[in-house]
Short mmCIF file of C-alpha atoms and ligand atoms in Angstrom, two decimals:
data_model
loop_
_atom_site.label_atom_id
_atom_site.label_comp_id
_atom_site.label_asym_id
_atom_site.label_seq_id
_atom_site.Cartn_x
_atom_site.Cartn_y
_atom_site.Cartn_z
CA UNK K 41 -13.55 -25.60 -19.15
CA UNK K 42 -10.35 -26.72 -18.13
CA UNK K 43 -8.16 -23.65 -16.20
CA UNK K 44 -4.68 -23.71 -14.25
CA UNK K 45 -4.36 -20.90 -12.24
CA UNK K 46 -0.76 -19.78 -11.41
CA UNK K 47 -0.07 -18.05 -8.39
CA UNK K 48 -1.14 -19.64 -4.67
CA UNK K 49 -1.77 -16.62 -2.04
CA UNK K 50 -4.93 -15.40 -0.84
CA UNK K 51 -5.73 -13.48 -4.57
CA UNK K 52 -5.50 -16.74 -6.31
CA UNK K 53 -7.57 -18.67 -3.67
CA UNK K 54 -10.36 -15.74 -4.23
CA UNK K 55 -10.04 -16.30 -7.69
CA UNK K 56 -10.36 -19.99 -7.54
CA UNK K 57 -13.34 -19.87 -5.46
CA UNK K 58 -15.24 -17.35 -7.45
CA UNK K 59 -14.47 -19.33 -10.90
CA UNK K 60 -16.22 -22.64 -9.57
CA UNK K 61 -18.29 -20.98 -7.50
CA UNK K 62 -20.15 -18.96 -10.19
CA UNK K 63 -19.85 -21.65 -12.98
CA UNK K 64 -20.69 -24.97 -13.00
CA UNK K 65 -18.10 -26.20 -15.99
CA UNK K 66 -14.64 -25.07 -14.01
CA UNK K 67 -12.53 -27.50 -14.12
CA UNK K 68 -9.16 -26.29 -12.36
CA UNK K 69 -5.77 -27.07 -11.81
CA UNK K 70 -3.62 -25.30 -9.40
CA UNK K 71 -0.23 -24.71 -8.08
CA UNK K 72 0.21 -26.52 -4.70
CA UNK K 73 1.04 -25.01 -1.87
CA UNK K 74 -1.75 -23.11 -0.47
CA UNK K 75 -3.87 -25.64 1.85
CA UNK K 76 -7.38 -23.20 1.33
CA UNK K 77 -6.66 -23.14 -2.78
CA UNK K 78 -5.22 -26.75 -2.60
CA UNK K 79 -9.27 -27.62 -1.79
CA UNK K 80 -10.54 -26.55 -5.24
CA UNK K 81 -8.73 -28.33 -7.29
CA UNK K 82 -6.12 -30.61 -8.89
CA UNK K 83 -2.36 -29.40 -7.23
CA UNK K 84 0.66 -29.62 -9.01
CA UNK K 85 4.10 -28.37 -8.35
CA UNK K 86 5.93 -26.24 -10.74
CA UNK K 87 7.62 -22.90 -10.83
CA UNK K 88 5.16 -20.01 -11.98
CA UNK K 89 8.39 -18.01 -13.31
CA UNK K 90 9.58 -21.06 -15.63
CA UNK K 91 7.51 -20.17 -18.88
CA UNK K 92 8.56 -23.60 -20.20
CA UNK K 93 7.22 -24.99 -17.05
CA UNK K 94 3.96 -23.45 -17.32
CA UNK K 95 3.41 -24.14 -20.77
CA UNK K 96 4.45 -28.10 -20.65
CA UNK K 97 1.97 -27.98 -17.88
CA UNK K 98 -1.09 -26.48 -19.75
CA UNK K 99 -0.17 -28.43 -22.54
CA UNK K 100 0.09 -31.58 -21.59
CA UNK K 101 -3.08 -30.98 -19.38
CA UNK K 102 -4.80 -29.79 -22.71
CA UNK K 103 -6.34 -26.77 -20.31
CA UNK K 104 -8.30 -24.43 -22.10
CA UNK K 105 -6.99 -20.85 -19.96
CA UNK K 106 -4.39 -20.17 -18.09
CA UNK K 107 -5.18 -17.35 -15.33
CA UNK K 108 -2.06 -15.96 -13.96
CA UNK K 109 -2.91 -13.95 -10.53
CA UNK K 110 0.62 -12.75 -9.31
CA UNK K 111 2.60 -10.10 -10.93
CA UNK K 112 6.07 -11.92 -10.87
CA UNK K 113 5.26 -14.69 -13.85
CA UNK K 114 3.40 -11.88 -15.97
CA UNK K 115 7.09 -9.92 -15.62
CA UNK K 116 8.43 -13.91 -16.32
CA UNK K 117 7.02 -13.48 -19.40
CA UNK K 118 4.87 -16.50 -18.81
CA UNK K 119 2.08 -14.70 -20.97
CA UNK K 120 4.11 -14.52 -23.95
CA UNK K 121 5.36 -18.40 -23.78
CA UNK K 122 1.41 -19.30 -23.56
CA UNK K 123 0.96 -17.13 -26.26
CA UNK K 124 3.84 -18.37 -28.59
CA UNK K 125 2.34 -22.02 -27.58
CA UNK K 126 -1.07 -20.95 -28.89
CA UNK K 127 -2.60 -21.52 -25.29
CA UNK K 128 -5.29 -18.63 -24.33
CA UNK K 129 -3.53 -16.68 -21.52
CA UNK K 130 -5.80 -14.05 -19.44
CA UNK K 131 -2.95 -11.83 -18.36
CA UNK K 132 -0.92 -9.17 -19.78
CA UNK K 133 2.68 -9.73 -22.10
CA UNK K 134 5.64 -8.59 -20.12
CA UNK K 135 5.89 -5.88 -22.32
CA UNK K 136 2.14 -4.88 -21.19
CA UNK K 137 2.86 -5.60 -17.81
CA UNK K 138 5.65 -2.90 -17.37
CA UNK K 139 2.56 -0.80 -16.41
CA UNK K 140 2.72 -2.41 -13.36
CA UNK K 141 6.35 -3.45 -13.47
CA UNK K 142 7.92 0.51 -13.97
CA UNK K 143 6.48 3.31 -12.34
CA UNK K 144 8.17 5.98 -14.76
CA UNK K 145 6.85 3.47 -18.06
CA UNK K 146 3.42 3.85 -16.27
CA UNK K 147 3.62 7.27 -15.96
CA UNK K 148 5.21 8.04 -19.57
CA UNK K 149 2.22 5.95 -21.03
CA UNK K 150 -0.29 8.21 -18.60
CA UNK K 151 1.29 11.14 -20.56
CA UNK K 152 0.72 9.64 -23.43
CA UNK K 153 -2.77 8.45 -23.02
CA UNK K 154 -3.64 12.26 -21.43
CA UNK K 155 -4.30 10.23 -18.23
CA UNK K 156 -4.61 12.60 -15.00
CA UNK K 157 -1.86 11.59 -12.09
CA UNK K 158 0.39 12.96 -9.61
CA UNK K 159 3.63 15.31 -11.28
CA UNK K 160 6.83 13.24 -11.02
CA UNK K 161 10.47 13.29 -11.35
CA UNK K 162 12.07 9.86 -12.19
CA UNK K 163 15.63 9.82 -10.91
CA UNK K 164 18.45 7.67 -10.71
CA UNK K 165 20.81 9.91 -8.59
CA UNK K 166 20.73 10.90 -5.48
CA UNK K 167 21.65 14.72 -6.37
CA UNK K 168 18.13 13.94 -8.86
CA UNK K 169 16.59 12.97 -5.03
CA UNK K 170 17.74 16.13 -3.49
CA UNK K 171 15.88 18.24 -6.03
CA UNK K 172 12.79 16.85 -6.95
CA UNK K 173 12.08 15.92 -3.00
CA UNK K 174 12.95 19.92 -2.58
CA UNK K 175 10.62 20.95 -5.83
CA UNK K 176 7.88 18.89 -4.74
CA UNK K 177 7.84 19.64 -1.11
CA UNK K 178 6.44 17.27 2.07
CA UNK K 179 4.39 15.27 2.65
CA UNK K 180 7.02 12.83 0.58
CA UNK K 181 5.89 9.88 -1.95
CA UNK K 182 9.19 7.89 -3.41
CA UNK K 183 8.50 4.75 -5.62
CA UNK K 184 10.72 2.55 -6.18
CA UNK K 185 10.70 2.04 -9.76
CA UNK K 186 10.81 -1.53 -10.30
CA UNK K 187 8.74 -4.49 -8.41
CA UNK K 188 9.07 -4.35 -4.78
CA UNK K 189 6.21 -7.00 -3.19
CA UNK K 190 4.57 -4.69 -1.77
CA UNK K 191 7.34 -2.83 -0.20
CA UNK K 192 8.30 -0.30 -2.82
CA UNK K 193 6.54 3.05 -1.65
CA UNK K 194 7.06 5.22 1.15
CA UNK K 195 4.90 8.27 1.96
CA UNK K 196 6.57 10.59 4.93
CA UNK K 197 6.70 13.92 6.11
CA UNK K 198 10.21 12.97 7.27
CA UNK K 199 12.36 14.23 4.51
CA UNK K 200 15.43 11.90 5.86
CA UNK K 201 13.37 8.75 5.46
CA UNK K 202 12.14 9.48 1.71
CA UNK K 203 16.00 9.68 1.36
CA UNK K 204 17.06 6.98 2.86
CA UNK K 205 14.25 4.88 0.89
CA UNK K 206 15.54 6.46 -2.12
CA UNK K 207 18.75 5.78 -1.44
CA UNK K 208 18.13 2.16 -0.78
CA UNK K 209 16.84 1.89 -3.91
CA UNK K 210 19.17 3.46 -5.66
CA UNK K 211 21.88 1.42 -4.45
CA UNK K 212 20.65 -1.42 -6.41
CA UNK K 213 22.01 -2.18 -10.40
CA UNK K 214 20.01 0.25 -12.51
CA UNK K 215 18.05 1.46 -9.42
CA UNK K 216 15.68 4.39 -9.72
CA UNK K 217 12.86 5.72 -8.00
CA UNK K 218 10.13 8.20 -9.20
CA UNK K 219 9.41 10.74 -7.00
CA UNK K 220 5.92 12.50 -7.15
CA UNK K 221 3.40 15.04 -5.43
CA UNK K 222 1.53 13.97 -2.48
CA UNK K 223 -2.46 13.33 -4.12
CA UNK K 224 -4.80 14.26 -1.02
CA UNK K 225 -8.46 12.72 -1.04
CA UNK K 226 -9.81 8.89 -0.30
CA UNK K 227 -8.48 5.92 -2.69
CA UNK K 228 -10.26 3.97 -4.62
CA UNK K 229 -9.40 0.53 -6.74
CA UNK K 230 -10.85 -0.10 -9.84
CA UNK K 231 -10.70 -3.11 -11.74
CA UNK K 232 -10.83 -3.13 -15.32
CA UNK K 233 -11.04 -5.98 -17.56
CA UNK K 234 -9.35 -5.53 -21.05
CA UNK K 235 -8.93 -8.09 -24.47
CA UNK K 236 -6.48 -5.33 -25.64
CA UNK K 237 -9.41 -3.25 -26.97
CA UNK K 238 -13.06 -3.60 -24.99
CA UNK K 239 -12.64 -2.58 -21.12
CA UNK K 240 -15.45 -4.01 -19.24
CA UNK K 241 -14.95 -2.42 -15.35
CA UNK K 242 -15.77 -4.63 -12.32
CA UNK K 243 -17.33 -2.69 -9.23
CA UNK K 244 -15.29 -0.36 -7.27
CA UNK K 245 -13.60 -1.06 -3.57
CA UNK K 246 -11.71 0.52 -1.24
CA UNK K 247 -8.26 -0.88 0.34
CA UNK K 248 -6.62 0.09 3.28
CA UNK K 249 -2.92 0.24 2.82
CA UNK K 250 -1.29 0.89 6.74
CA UNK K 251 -1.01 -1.75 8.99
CA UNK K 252 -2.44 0.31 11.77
CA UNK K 253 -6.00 1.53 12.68
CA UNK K 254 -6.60 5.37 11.57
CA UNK K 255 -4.31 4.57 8.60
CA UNK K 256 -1.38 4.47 10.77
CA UNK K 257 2.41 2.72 10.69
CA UNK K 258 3.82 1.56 7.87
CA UNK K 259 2.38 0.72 3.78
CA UNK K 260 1.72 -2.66 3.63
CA UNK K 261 0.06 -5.10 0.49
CA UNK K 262 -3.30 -3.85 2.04
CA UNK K 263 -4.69 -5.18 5.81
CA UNK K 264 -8.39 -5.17 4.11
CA UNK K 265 -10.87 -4.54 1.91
CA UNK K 266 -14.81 -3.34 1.35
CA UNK K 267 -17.35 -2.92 -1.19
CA UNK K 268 -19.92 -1.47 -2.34
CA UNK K 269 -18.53 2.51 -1.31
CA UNK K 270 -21.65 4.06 -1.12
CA UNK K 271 -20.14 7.68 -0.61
CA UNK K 272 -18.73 7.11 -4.56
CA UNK K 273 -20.45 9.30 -6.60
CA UNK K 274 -22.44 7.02 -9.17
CA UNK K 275 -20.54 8.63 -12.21
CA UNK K 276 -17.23 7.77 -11.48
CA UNK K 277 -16.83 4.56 -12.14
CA UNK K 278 -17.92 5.48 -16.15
CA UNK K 279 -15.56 8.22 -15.93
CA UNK K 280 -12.69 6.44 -14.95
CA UNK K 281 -13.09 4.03 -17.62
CA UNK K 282 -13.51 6.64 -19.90
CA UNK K 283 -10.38 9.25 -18.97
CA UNK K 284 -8.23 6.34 -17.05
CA UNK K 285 -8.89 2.82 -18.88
CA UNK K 286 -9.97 3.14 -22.20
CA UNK K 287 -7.30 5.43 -23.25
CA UNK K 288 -4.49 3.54 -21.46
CA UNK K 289 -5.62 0.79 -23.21
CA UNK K 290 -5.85 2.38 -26.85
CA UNK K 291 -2.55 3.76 -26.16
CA UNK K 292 -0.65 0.45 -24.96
CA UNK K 293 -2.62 -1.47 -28.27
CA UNK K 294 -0.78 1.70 -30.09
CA UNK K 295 2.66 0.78 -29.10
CA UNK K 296 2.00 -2.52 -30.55
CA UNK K 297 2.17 -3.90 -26.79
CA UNK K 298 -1.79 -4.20 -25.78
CA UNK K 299 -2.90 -5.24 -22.71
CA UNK K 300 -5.27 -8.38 -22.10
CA UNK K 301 -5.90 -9.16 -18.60
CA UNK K 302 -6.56 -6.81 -15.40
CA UNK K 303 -5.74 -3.22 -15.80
CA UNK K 304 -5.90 -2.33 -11.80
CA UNK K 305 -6.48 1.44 -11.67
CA UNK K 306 -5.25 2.95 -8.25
CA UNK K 307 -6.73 6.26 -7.73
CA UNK K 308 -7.19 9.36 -5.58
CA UNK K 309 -10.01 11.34 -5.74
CA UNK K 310 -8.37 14.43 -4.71
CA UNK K 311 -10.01 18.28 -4.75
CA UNK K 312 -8.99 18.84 -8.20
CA UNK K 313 -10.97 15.57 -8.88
CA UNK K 314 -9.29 11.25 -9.87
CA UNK K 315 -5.85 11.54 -10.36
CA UNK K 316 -4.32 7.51 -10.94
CA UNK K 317 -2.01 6.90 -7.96
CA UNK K 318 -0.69 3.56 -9.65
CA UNK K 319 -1.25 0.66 -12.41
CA UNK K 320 -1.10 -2.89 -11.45
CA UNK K 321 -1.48 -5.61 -14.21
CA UNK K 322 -3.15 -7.69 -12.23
CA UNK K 323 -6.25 -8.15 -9.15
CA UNK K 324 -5.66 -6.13 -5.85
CA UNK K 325 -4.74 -8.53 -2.92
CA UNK K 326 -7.08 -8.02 -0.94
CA UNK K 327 -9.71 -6.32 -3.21
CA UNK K 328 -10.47 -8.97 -4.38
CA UNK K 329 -11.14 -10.85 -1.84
CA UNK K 330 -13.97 -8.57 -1.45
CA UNK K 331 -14.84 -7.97 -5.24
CA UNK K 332 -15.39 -11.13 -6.39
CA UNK K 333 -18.08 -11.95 -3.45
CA UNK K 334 -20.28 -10.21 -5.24
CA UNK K 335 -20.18 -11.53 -8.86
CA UNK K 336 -22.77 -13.62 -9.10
CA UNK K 337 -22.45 -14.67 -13.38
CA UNK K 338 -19.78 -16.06 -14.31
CA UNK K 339 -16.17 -15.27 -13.70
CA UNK K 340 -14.95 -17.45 -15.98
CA UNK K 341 -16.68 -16.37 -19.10
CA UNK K 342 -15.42 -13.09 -18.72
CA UNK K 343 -11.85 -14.08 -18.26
CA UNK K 344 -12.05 -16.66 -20.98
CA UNK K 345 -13.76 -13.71 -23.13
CA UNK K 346 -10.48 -11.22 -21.88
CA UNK K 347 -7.88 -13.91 -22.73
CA UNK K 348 -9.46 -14.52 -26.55
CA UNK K 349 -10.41 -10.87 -28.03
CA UNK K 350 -14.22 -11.31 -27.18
CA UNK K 351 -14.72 -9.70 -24.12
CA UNK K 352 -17.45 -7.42 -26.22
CA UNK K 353 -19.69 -10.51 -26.75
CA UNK K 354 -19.43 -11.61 -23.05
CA UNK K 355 -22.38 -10.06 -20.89
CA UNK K 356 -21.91 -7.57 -18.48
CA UNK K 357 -21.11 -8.82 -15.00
CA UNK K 358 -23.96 -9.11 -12.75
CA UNK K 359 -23.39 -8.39 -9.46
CA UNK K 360 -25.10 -8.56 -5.79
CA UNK K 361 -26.58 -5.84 -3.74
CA UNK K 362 -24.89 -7.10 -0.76
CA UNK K 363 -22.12 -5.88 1.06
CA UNK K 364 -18.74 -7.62 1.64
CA UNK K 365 -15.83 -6.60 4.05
CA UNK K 366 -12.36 -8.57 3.99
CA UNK K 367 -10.30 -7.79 7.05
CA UNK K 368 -6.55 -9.58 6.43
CA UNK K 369 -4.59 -11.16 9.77
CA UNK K 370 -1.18 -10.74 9.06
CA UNK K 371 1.93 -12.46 11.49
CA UNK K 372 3.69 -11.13 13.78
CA UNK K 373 6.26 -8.38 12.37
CA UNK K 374 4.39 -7.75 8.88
CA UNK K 375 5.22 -6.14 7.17
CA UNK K 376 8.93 -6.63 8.37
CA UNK K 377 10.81 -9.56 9.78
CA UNK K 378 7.84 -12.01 10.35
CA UNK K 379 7.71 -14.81 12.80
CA UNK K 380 6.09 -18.19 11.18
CA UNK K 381 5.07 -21.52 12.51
CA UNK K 382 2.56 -20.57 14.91
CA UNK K 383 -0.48 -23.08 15.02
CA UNK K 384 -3.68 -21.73 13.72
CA UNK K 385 -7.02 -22.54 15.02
CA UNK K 386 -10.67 -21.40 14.65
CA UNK K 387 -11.04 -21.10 10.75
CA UNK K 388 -13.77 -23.95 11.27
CA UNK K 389 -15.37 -21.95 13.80
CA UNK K 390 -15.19 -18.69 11.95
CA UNK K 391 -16.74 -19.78 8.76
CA UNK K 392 -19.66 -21.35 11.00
CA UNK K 393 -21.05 -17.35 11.37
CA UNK K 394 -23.39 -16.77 8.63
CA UNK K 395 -22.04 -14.77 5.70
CA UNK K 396 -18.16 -15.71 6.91
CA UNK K 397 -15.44 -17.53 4.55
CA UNK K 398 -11.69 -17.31 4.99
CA UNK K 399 -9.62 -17.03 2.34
CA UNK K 400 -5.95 -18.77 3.05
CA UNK K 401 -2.78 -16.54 2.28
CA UNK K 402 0.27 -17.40 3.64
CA UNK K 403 -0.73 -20.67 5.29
CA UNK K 404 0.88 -23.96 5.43
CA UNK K 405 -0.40 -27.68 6.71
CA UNK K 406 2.08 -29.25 8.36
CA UNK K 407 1.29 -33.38 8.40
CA UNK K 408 1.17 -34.97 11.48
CA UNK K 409 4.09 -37.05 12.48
CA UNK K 410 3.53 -40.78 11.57
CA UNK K 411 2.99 -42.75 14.52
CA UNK K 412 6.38 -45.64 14.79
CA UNK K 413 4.13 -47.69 16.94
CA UNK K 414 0.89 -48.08 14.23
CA UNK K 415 -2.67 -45.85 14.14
CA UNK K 416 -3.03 -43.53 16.75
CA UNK K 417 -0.78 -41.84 19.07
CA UNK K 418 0.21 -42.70 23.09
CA UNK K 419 -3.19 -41.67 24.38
CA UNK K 420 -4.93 -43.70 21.34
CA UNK K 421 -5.81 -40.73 19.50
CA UNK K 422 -4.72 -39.96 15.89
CA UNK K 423 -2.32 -37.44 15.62
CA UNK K 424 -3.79 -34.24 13.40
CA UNK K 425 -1.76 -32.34 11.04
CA UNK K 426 -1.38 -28.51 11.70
CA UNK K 427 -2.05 -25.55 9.99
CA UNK K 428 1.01 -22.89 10.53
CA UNK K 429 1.48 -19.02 9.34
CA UNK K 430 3.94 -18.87 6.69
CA UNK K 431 3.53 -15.58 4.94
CA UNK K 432 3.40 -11.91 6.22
CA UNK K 433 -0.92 -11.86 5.13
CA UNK K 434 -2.11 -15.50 6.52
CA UNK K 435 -6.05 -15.30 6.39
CA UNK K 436 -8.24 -13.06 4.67
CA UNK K 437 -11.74 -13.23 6.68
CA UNK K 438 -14.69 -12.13 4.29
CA UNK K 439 -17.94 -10.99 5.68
CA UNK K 440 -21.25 -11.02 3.40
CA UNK K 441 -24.18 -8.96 4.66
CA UNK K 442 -26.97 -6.95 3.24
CA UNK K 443 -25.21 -3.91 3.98
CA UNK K 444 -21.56 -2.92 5.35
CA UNK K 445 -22.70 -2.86 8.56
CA UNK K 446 -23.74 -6.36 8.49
CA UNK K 447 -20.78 -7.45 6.41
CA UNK K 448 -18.33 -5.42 8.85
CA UNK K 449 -19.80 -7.53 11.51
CA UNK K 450 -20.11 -10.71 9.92
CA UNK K 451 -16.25 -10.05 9.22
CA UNK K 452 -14.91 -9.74 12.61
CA UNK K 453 -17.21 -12.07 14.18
CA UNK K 454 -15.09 -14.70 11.98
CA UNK K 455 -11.78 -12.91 12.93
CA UNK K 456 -12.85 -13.07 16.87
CA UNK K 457 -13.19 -16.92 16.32
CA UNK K 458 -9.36 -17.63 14.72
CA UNK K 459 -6.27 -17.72 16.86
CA UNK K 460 -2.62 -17.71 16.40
CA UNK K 461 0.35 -16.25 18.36
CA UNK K 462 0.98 -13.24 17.68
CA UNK K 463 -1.99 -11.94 14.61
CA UNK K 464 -2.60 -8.71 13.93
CA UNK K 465 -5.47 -7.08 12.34
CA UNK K 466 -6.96 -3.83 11.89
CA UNK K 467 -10.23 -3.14 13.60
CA UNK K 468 -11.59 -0.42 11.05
CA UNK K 469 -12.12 -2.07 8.01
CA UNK K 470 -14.56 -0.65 6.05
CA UNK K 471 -15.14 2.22 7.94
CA UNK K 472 -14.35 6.10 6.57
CA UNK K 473 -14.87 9.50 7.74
CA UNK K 474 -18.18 11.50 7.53
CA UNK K 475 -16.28 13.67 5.48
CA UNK K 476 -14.58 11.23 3.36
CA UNK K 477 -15.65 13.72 0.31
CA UNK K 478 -17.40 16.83 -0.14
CA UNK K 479 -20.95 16.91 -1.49
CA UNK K 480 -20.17 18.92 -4.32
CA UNK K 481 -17.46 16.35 -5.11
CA UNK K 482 -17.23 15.57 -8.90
CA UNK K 483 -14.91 13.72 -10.99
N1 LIG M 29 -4.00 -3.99 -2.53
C1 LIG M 29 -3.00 -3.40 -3.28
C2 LIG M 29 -2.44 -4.24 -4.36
O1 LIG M 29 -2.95 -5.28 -4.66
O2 LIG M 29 -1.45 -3.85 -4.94
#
């Protein structure tokens, strides 16, 4: 089966490898740009927010899916110029992908759908701020409403701060922010798989969201990853699909705007049991990093099945017993003003432990200057071209091990091995509290 896959950071290079590595009939085309992705396929250059782009390209190609990882072409609209051009798209309209795209059209379809979350206020005025910030008391969770990379929520006791992010947001044309309780209890990311009617639910993972150990410092896109969470309670998972997925899903197909691709359920599982901290319409970067290490049938099959209405006659993903840990190093100043270029070394080293593989995510090859004088350089050696950081995430290091232990280890022994100026990492991946929930925990 012929696939492009839009989108190049370290999502799309999990994706990738988990297509061809759990189906032998992957053919795939890729956008350039990311030297780990660039690897497992044919690269081409084109912009994954130009749907006519896109669809020339999977056209003329004759590919059979298009997989779009990245939330930016889904809000494009690239889905609906694949659809229009009759080409099978596995990810959501922009219509469905307002789920993702607006946190107050998320939470109006939650309503909707009876969906448990957090009580919010959307507001588009700062006097709006002022009162729902006072209403809903500290510790502080402001939204901004629309896309943000990564960057859009702030959680704070400091009452100032959740102003001044709401302000900030505000000041934009039609700014708003939604403003919402505080859900206590550990996160967890589900992954759903929908064809706009059948939800089929991948296994559950954990993220950690602050760039500093003990969940400290600032949000971030997520500094790592783990799975399986053996402290999860076996029946949540079925009852997430069943009060969270399914009837977001009937609900969206309701308003005549369903939604094929990956319905990413955020959730806390607080005292008074999962309440849905966010939708993405798309994979978690870096869940799954993590996820996908353990699918062992095909990915392909069941995002071909997604894309074309038949996700019901595709078998249930089969998955590993073994653990696998993704720990992200990010550059210098992530999640703020970042400082690129530094040479990177070691990846070759790291993926020699057993179990390792790095996943590239904001990584570029520089090529070695040609030499004016002929082969080889002044000392007679040939110049090598060099890998630099280029992104806020640069390498997610995955782990594999027979349990999270091992796959912790495995993990950081490949993250010991890679250098660059200036990396930081977390050193508790895939770690939680003895705590992390109460026995008597339901959902
Ligand atoms: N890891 C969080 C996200 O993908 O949005």
């Amino acid at each position: 089966m012929k696939v492009l896959l839009v989108g190049n950071g370290g999502r799309e290079h999990a994706l990738a490898r988990a297509m061809v590595r759990t189906s032998d009939d992957v053919e795939l085309l890729i956008q350039a740009g990311n030297p780990g992705l660039d690897e497992l396929g044919t690269a081409h250059r084109f912009n994954p927010l130009d749907p006519e782009a896109v669809c020339a390209l999977a056209h003329d190609n004759a590919v059979d899916l298009v997989v779009i990882g990245p939330e930016a072409p889904l809000v494009a609209g690239i889905a609906d110029a694949l659809a229009d051009a009759g080409i099978p798209c596995f990810g959501p309209t922009k219509a469905a992908a307002q789920l993702e795209a607006s946190k107050s059209f998320a939470k109006d379809v939650m309503e909707a759908a009876g969906v448990a979350t957090a009580r919010a206020f959307t507001c588009t005025t700062i006097e709006q701020v002022d009162a729902a910030l006072d209403e809903l008391g500290a510790p502080h969770v402001v939204k901004d409403d629309a896309l943000a990379a990564g960057k859009g929520v702030v959680v704070t006791e400091d009452r100032q701060a959740a102003r001044n992010h709401a302000q900030a947001c505000l000041a934009r044309p039609d700014g708003a922010v939604v403003i919402e309780d505080y859900l206590d209890g550990p996160e967890v990311s589900l992954f759903c798989l929908s064809d706009g009617t059948t939800v089929v639910p991948l296994v559950p993972a954990q993220d950690f969201k602050r760039l500093l150990d003990n969940n400290g410092g600032p949000n971030t896109g997520g500094m790592g990853a783990y799975t399986p969470l053996p402290w999860l309670p076996e029946d949540v998972v079925d009852h997430v699909v069943d009060t969270v997925a399914v009837p977001t899903v009937v609900e969206m197909a309701r308003r005549g705007t369903p939604f094929i691709g990956l319905l990413y359920c955020g959730l806390a599982l607080t005292s008074r049991g999962v309440r849905v901290v966010e939708f993405n319409a798309r994979f978690g970067d870096p869940e799954t990093q993590a996820v996908l290490e353990r699918l062992q049938s095909p990915l392909i099959d069941l995002l071909y099945g997604a894309a074309t209405g038949t996700l019901a006659e595709v078998p249930a993903p089969r998955w590993s017993e073994d653990a696998a840990v993704c720990v992200v190093m990010a550059s210098f100043g992530y999640p703020g003003v970042l400082r690129t270029g530094e040479t990177i070394t070691g990846i070759d080293d790291a993926e020699a432990v057993e179990g390792v593989h790095v996943i590239h995510a904001g990584t570029t090859l520089i090529p070695a200057e040609p030499d004016p004088n002929g082969a080889g350089n002044c000392c007679g050696v040939e110049a090598e071209d060099a890998l630099v950081n280029s992104g806020g995430r640069v390498l997610n290091v995955v782990g594999r091990g027979a349990t999270i232990e091992a796959a912790r280890e495995a993990a950081y022994a490949g993250v010991a091995r890679i250098r660059f100026s200036g990396e930081q990492h977390r050193s508790d991946i895939a770690t939680w509290p003895e705590d992390v929930l109460a026995d008597d925990w339901r959902p």
